[in-house]
Coordinates of C-alpha atoms in Angstrom, one line a residue:
Chain A
M19 CA -2.6 -67.2 5.7
Q20 CA -5.4 -69.1 7.4
K21 CA -7.1 -69.5 4.1
R22 CA -3.9 -70.9 2.5
V23 CA -3.6 -73.5 5.3
I24 CA -7.2 -74.6 4.8
E25 CA -6.8 -74.9 1.0
L26 CA -3.6 -76.9 1.5
W27 CA -5.3 -79.3 3.9
V28 CA -8.2 -79.8 1.5
G29 CA -5.9 -80.4 -1.4
A30 CA -4.0 -83.0 0.6
F31 CA -7.3 -84.6 1.7
V32 CA -8.6 -84.9 -1.9
L33 CA -5.2 -86.2 -3.1
A34 CA -5.2 -88.8 -0.3
G35 CA -8.7 -89.9 -1.1
V36 CA -8.0 -90.3 -4.8
A37 CA -4.8 -92.2 -4.0
A38 CA -6.8 -94.5 -1.7
L39 CA -9.3 -95.1 -4.6
G40 CA -6.3 -95.9 -6.8
V41 CA -4.9 -98.3 -4.2
L42 CA -8.3 -100.0 -4.0
A43 CA -8.5 -100.3 -7.8
F44 CA -4.9 -101.4 -8.5
K45 CA -3.6 -103.1 -5.4
V46 CA -6.7 -104.6 -3.9
G47 CA -8.7 -105.1 -7.1
N48 CA -7.2 -106.5 -10.3
L49 CA -7.2 -103.6 -12.7
S50 CA -3.5 -103.7 -13.2
G51 CA -3.4 -105.8 -16.4
A52 CA -3.5 -109.2 -14.6
D53 CA -6.8 -109.6 -16.3
V54 CA -6.4 -111.0 -19.8
K55 CA -8.8 -109.0 -21.9
D56 CA -7.4 -109.1 -25.5
G57 CA -6.1 -112.7 -25.4
F58 CA -7.2 -115.5 -27.7
K59 CA -10.1 -117.7 -27.0
V60 CA -10.3 -121.5 -27.0
T61 CA -13.1 -123.7 -25.9
A62 CA -13.3 -127.1 -24.3
H63 CA -16.3 -129.4 -23.8
F64 CA -16.8 -131.1 -20.4
H65 CA -19.4 -133.6 -19.2
N66 CA -19.5 -131.9 -15.8
I67 CA -17.8 -128.7 -14.7
G68 CA -18.5 -129.1 -11.0
G69 CA -18.2 -125.7 -9.3
L70 CA -16.2 -124.0 -12.0
T71 CA -17.2 -120.3 -12.5
V72 CA -16.5 -117.6 -14.9
K73 CA -13.2 -115.8 -14.1
A74 CA -11.8 -118.9 -12.6
P75 CA -8.0 -119.1 -13.4
V76 CA -6.6 -121.2 -16.2
S77 CA -3.2 -122.5 -15.4
M78 CA -0.5 -124.6 -16.9
A79 CA 2.2 -126.2 -14.7
G80 CA 0.8 -124.0 -11.9
V81 CA 1.3 -120.8 -13.8
R82 CA -1.7 -118.8 -14.7
V83 CA -2.1 -118.4 -18.4
G84 CA -5.6 -117.1 -18.6
R85 CA -9.1 -117.0 -17.3
V86 CA -12.4 -118.7 -17.9
S87 CA -14.4 -116.1 -19.9
N88 CA -17.7 -117.9 -20.5
I89 CA -19.6 -121.1 -19.6
F90 CA -22.7 -122.4 -21.4
I91 CA -24.3 -125.6 -22.6
D92 CA -23.8 -126.9 -26.1
R93 CA -27.3 -127.1 -27.7
D94 CA -26.5 -130.3 -29.6
D95 CA -24.8 -132.7 -27.2
Y96 CA -25.7 -131.1 -23.8
T97 CA -22.2 -130.9 -22.7
A98 CA -20.8 -127.9 -20.8
V99 CA -18.7 -125.6 -23.0
V100 CA -16.0 -123.6 -21.2
E101 CA -14.6 -120.7 -23.1
M102 CA -11.1 -119.7 -21.9
T103 CA -9.3 -116.5 -22.7
L104 CA -5.5 -117.1 -22.8
D105 CA -2.7 -114.7 -22.6
P106 CA -1.5 -114.0 -26.1
K107 CA 2.1 -114.5 -25.1
Y108 CA 1.4 -118.3 -24.7
D109 CA 0.7 -118.7 -28.4
N110 CA 2.7 -121.9 -28.7
L111 CA 0.4 -124.4 -27.0
P112 CA 0.1 -127.6 -29.1
T113 CA -3.3 -128.4 -30.6
D114 CA -3.6 -131.6 -28.6
T115 CA -3.3 -129.8 -25.3
S116 CA -5.7 -131.4 -22.7
A117 CA -7.8 -129.5 -20.2
S118 CA -9.0 -130.8 -16.9
I119 CA -11.0 -129.2 -14.1
L120 CA -9.0 -129.3 -10.8
T121 CA -9.4 -128.0 -7.3
Q122 CA -7.1 -125.7 -5.4
G123 CA -6.4 -127.3 -2.1
L124 CA -8.9 -129.5 -0.3
L125 CA -11.9 -127.1 -0.3
G126 CA -10.5 -124.4 -2.6
A127 CA -12.0 -122.9 -5.8
Q128 CA -11.9 -124.9 -9.0
Y129 CA -9.7 -124.0 -12.0
V130 CA -8.9 -125.4 -15.4
G131 CA -5.5 -127.0 -15.7
L132 CA -3.9 -127.3 -19.1
E133 CA -1.5 -130.1 -20.0
P134 CA 0.5 -129.6 -23.2
G135 CA 0.5 -132.4 -25.9
G136 CA 3.1 -133.2 -28.5
E137 CA 1.6 -131.8 -31.8
D138 CA 3.6 -129.4 -34.0
R139 CA 0.7 -127.1 -34.8
Y140 CA -0.3 -124.5 -32.3
L141 CA -3.6 -123.5 -30.8
K142 CA -5.1 -120.3 -32.2
D143 CA -8.2 -118.2 -31.6
G144 CA -11.5 -120.2 -31.7
D145 CA -9.9 -123.6 -31.5
R146 CA -11.4 -126.4 -29.4
L147 CA -9.6 -128.6 -26.9
D148 CA -10.7 -132.2 -27.6
I149 CA -9.1 -134.0 -24.7
T150 CA -10.8 -133.0 -21.5
Q151 CA -11.3 -134.4 -18.1
S152 CA -14.4 -133.4 -16.1
A153 CA -14.5 -132.3 -12.5
L154 CA -14.6 -134.9 -9.8
V155 CA -18.0 -134.9 -8.1
L156 CA -17.9 -136.3 -4.6
E157 CA -21.3 -138.0 -4.7
Q158 CA -20.4 -139.8 -8.0
L159 CA -17.1 -141.0 -6.5
I160 CA -18.8 -142.3 -3.4
G161 CA -21.5 -143.9 -5.6
Q162 CA -18.9 -145.7 -7.7
L163 CA -17.0 -146.8 -4.6
L164 CA -20.1 -148.3 -3.0
F165 CA -21.1 -149.9 -6.3
S166 CA -17.7 -151.6 -6.7
K167 CA -17.7 -152.7 -3.0
A168 CA -21.1 -154.3 -3.4
G169 CA -20.0 -156.0 -6.6
G170 CA -16.9 -157.4 -4.9
E171 CA -18.8 -159.0 -2.0
D172 CA -21.1 -160.9 -4.4
K173 CA -18.2 -162.9 -5.9
Chain B
M19 CA -62.3 -89.5 19.1
D20 CA -59.5 -87.3 20.3
W21 CA -56.7 -89.8 19.6
V22 CA -57.9 -90.2 16.0
R23 CA -57.5 -86.5 15.6
Q24 CA -54.0 -86.6 17.1
L25 CA -53.0 -89.4 14.8
G26 CA -54.3 -87.4 11.9
R27 CA -52.3 -84.4 13.0
W28 CA -49.2 -86.5 13.5
A29 CA -49.6 -87.9 10.0
L30 CA -50.2 -84.5 8.4
E31 CA -47.1 -83.0 10.2
N32 CA -45.0 -85.9 9.0
M33 CA -46.2 -85.6 5.4
Q34 CA -45.5 -81.9 5.5
R35 CA -42.0 -82.5 6.7
W36 CA -41.4 -85.0 3.8
G37 CA -42.7 -82.4 1.4
R38 CA -40.6 -79.7 2.9
S39 CA -37.5 -81.8 2.8
G40 CA -38.1 -82.7 -0.9
L41 CA -38.6 -79.1 -1.9
F42 CA -35.6 -78.1 0.2
L43 CA -33.5 -80.8 -1.7
L44 CA -34.6 -79.4 -5.0
S45 CA -33.6 -75.8 -4.1
T46 CA -30.3 -77.0 -2.6
L47 CA -29.5 -78.9 -5.8
A48 CA -30.3 -75.9 -7.9
A49 CA -28.1 -73.7 -5.7
S50 CA -25.3 -76.3 -5.7
V51 CA -24.9 -75.8 -9.4
L52 CA -24.6 -72.0 -8.9
V53 CA -22.3 -72.3 -5.9
L54 CA -19.6 -74.0 -8.1
R55 CA -18.8 -70.5 -9.3
R56 CA -17.8 -69.6 -5.7
F57 CA -15.7 -72.6 -5.2
E58 CA -13.8 -71.2 -2.2
L59 CA -17.0 -71.6 -0.1
V60 CA -17.1 -75.3 -0.9
V61 CA -13.3 -75.7 -0.1
Q62 CA -13.9 -74.2 3.3
Q63 CA -16.7 -76.7 4.0
V64 CA -14.7 -79.6 2.7
F65 CA -12.1 -78.7 5.4
A66 CA -14.8 -78.6 8.1
V67 CA -16.7 -81.7 6.9
G68 CA -13.9 -83.8 5.4
V69 CA -10.5 -83.0 6.8
L70 CA -11.7 -82.7 10.4
T71 CA -13.4 -86.1 10.1
L72 CA -10.2 -87.6 8.8
I73 CA -8.6 -88.7 12.1
I74 CA -11.6 -90.6 13.4
I75 CA -12.0 -92.3 10.0
L76 CA -8.4 -93.4 9.7
V77 CA -8.2 -94.7 13.3
S78 CA -11.5 -96.5 13.1
G79 CA -10.5 -98.0 9.7
L80 CA -7.3 -99.3 11.1
F81 CA -8.9 -100.9 14.1
V82 CA -11.7 -102.4 12.1
G83 CA -9.2 -103.9 9.6
M84 CA -7.1 -105.3 12.5
V85 CA -10.2 -106.9 14.1
L86 CA -11.2 -108.4 10.8
G87 CA -7.7 -109.8 10.4
L88 CA -7.9 -111.4 13.8
Q89 CA -11.4 -112.8 13.6
G90 CA -11.0 -113.9 10.0
Y91 CA -7.8 -115.7 10.8
Y92 CA -9.2 -117.6 13.8
T93 CA -12.2 -118.7 11.8
L94 CA -10.3 -119.5 8.6
V95 CA -7.5 -121.4 10.3
D96 CA -10.0 -124.1 11.4
F97 CA -10.6 -124.9 7.8
G98 CA -6.9 -124.6 6.8
A99 CA -8.0 -121.6 4.6
E100 CA -6.0 -118.8 6.2
S101 CA -4.6 -118.1 2.7
S102 CA -7.9 -116.4 2.0
L103 CA -7.5 -113.9 4.8
G104 CA -6.7 -111.1 2.5
L105 CA -9.8 -111.8 0.4
V106 CA -12.1 -111.9 3.5
V107 CA -10.7 -108.6 4.8
A108 CA -10.8 -106.8 1.5
L109 CA -14.2 -108.0 0.4
S110 CA -15.9 -107.2 3.7
L111 CA -14.3 -103.8 3.7
T112 CA -14.9 -102.8 0.1
R113 CA -18.5 -104.1 -0.1
E114 CA -19.9 -103.3 3.3
L115 CA -17.9 -102.1 6.2
G116 CA -16.0 -99.3 4.4
P117 CA -19.1 -97.4 3.1
V118 CA -21.4 -98.2 6.0
L119 CA -19.1 -97.6 8.9
T120 CA -17.8 -94.4 7.3
A121 CA -21.3 -93.2 6.7
L122 CA -22.2 -93.9 10.4
L123 CA -19.1 -92.1 11.7
F124 CA -19.7 -89.3 9.2
A125 CA -23.2 -88.8 10.4
G126 CA -22.0 -88.7 14.0
R127 CA -19.0 -86.5 13.4
A128 CA -19.8 -84.2 10.5
G129 CA -23.6 -84.6 10.2
S130 CA -24.3 -83.5 13.8
A131 CA -21.9 -80.6 13.4
L132 CA -23.7 -79.4 10.2
T133 CA -27.1 -79.6 11.8
A134 CA -26.0 -77.8 15.0
E135 CA -24.3 -75.1 13.0
I136 CA -27.2 -74.4 10.7
G137 CA -29.7 -74.8 13.5
L138 CA -27.9 -72.3 15.6
M139 CA -27.6 -69.9 12.7
K140 CA -31.4 -70.1 12.4
A141 CA -31.9 -69.7 16.2
T142 CA -29.8 -66.6 16.3
D143 CA -31.6 -65.2 13.2
Q144 CA -28.4 -65.2 11.1
L145 CA -30.3 -66.9 8.2
A146 CA -33.1 -64.3 8.5
A147 CA -30.4 -61.5 8.5
M148 CA -29.0 -62.9 5.3
E149 CA -32.4 -62.8 3.6
M150 CA -32.7 -59.2 4.7
M151 CA -29.5 -58.4 2.9
A152 CA -30.9 -60.2 -0.2
V153 CA -28.4 -63.1 0.3
D154 CA -30.0 -66.4 -0.4
P155 CA -29.1 -68.5 2.7
V156 CA -29.7 -71.8 0.7
R157 CA -27.0 -70.7 -1.8
R158 CA -24.6 -69.1 0.7
V159 CA -24.9 -71.6 3.7
I160 CA -26.6 -74.8 2.7
A161 CA -25.4 -75.6 -0.8
P162 CA -21.6 -75.4 0.0
R163 CA -22.1 -77.7 3.0
F164 CA -24.2 -80.1 1.0
L165 CA -21.7 -80.3 -1.9
A166 CA -18.8 -80.7 0.6
G167 CA -20.5 -83.6 2.3
F168 CA -21.3 -85.3 -1.0
V169 CA -17.7 -84.9 -2.2
S170 CA -16.1 -85.9 1.1
M171 CA -18.0 -89.1 1.8
P172 CA -16.6 -91.3 -1.0
L173 CA -13.0 -90.0 -0.3
L174 CA -13.4 -90.8 3.4
A175 CA -14.8 -94.3 2.6
A176 CA -12.0 -95.0 0.2
L177 CA -9.4 -94.0 2.9
F178 CA -11.3 -96.1 5.5
T179 CA -11.2 -99.2 3.3
A180 CA -7.5 -98.7 2.3
V181 CA -6.4 -98.2 5.9
G182 CA -8.5 -101.2 6.9
V183 CA -6.9 -103.5 4.3
W184 CA -3.5 -102.3 5.6
G185 CA -4.6 -103.0 9.2
G186 CA -5.7 -106.5 8.3
N187 CA -2.3 -107.0 6.6
L188 CA -0.6 -105.7 9.8
V189 CA -2.3 -108.3 12.0
G190 CA -2.5 -111.2 9.5
V191 CA 1.0 -110.9 8.1
G192 CA 2.8 -109.2 10.9
L193 CA 1.3 -110.9 13.9
L194 CA -0.2 -114.2 12.8
G195 CA 2.2 -115.2 10.1
V196 CA 0.1 -115.4 7.0
D197 CA 2.5 -115.1 4.0
S198 CA 2.5 -111.5 2.6
G199 CA 2.4 -112.6 -1.0
V200 CA -0.5 -114.9 -0.3
Y201 CA -2.4 -112.2 1.5
W202 CA -2.2 -109.8 -1.4
S203 CA -2.6 -112.3 -4.3
A204 CA -5.7 -113.9 -2.8
M205 CA -7.1 -110.4 -2.5
R206 CA -6.3 -109.5 -6.1
D207 CA -7.7 -112.8 -7.4
G208 CA -11.0 -112.4 -5.6
V209 CA -11.8 -108.7 -5.6
D210 CA -13.3 -107.4 -8.8
V211 CA -12.8 -103.7 -9.6
Y212 CA -16.3 -103.1 -10.9
E213 CA -18.2 -105.7 -8.9
D214 CA -16.7 -104.9 -5.5
V215 CA -14.7 -101.6 -5.5
L216 CA -17.0 -99.6 -7.8
N217 CA -20.2 -100.8 -6.1
G218 CA -18.6 -99.8 -2.8
V219 CA -17.9 -96.3 -4.2
I220 CA -21.5 -96.1 -5.5
K221 CA -22.7 -97.0 -2.0
S222 CA -20.6 -94.3 -0.3
L223 CA -21.9 -91.7 -2.8
V224 CA -25.5 -92.6 -2.0
F225 CA -24.8 -92.6 1.7
G226 CA -23.0 -89.3 1.5
F227 CA -25.9 -87.8 -0.4
M228 CA -28.5 -89.0 2.1
V229 CA -26.6 -88.2 5.3
T230 CA -25.7 -84.7 4.2
W231 CA -29.3 -84.1 3.0
I232 CA -30.7 -85.1 6.3
A233 CA -28.1 -83.1 8.2
V234 CA -28.6 -79.8 6.4
F235 CA -32.4 -80.2 6.3
E236 CA -32.7 -81.0 10.0
G237 CA -30.6 -77.9 10.7
Y238 CA -32.6 -75.7 8.4
D239 CA -35.9 -77.0 9.6
A240 CA -35.0 -76.9 13.3
V241 CA -37.3 -75.2 15.8
P242 CA -35.2 -72.0 16.5
T243 CA -34.7 -72.6 20.2
S244 CA -31.8 -74.2 22.1
E245 CA -34.0 -77.2 22.7
G246 CA -35.0 -77.4 19.1
V247 CA -31.4 -77.4 17.9
S248 CA -30.5 -80.1 20.3
R249 CA -33.4 -82.2 19.1
A250 CA -32.6 -81.6 15.5
T251 CA -29.0 -82.7 16.1
T252 CA -30.2 -85.9 17.7
R253 CA -32.6 -86.6 14.9
T254 CA -29.9 -86.1 12.3
V255 CA -27.7 -88.8 13.9
V256 CA -30.6 -91.3 14.5
N257 CA -32.3 -90.8 11.2
A258 CA -29.1 -90.7 9.1
S259 CA -27.9 -94.0 10.8
L260 CA -31.2 -95.7 10.2
V261 CA -31.4 -94.5 6.6
V262 CA -27.8 -95.7 5.9
L263 CA -28.4 -99.2 7.4
A264 CA -31.8 -99.6 5.6
L265 CA -30.4 -98.3 2.2
D266 CA -27.4 -100.6 2.6
F267 CA -29.7 -103.6 2.6
I268 CA -31.6 -102.4 -0.4
L269 CA -28.4 -101.5 -2.3
T270 CA -26.7 -104.8 -1.4
S271 CA -29.7 -106.8 -2.6
L272 CA -29.7 -104.9 -5.9
M273 CA -25.9 -104.9 -6.5
F274 CA -24.7 -108.4 -5.5
E275 CA -26.9 -111.1 -7.0

């Protein structure tokens, strides 16, 4: 009898532990398919990506449609190439869709925002987005502001 | 001249202890493979080591999560970033606090009990009696306890983390008014299963291995007197805690670049 109780407790303990691991993996982590693994890839070239990182969200109209899967420098024109993996169910994005790097909130993480264009043909795997807008870099903005101010006083 | 000799003796004794603990680990590992055939011994020890530690782990995890929720909220709200509360709580628990605090509590609750039990068996000649009956005490006594500790630690750490995340949710969402959906979605956006959760599990496996090894070795190597057993028990808790904290630094610097 005593032995059965012990075995029961141990079984419950192991089950609870494994369940906790499952909660950590699925509820706390993002193993539950929110990650787009087998989506299609498109690239976009930016002059400056600011603080964008791999795995940053790609969203359209505020809805997440994919993730940034790779970031590297183009060997020919030294621009930053951002490779995005998009959810295959959004396969009707026009080819002149534009991409811009935006910031969530005032100090939040950066993400790629897509803005659909008006073309009839749709984006497919390996396509490149031609219309891009780089991240706003605070120092450059301040520099431009000071420059235009100084220019204005001269006149 | 005399203190040089004493230093030398101290060094030699310590080296011998290191060597003994290494050989002891090898024979324990060899016996652990064999003891899998007598699984009920391991099950009994999982009850003593794991199930009886459950209460302190769950209660501590809950309070640690709740404190994290409070402190995180008060700091984040200054920056208007209280939406990241779930992420802060989950990351600190999965990466650091879950494995480390569980290992420290485990050393205090289960490790000390293991050392005291084995040390007392040695002091009352039970281990010697087993050898007289041609029963290998490493296989019969040490290996099941070692295996049980090694198995229990990651399960306890996972429970600690899960309860902690829930505790943070309790305070952050229930008490301080962070939106429930924001709490969970910030967490899922920021916590990576392999980077954070899996590395936490690896940490807890390493800690479980080290703490249980230290505990069973100190018990087996204890001076067979009541004073010796009490010293060994103290050494288990002190050494295991130090090893856990030092290893945590090394593992963190290797895992998260």
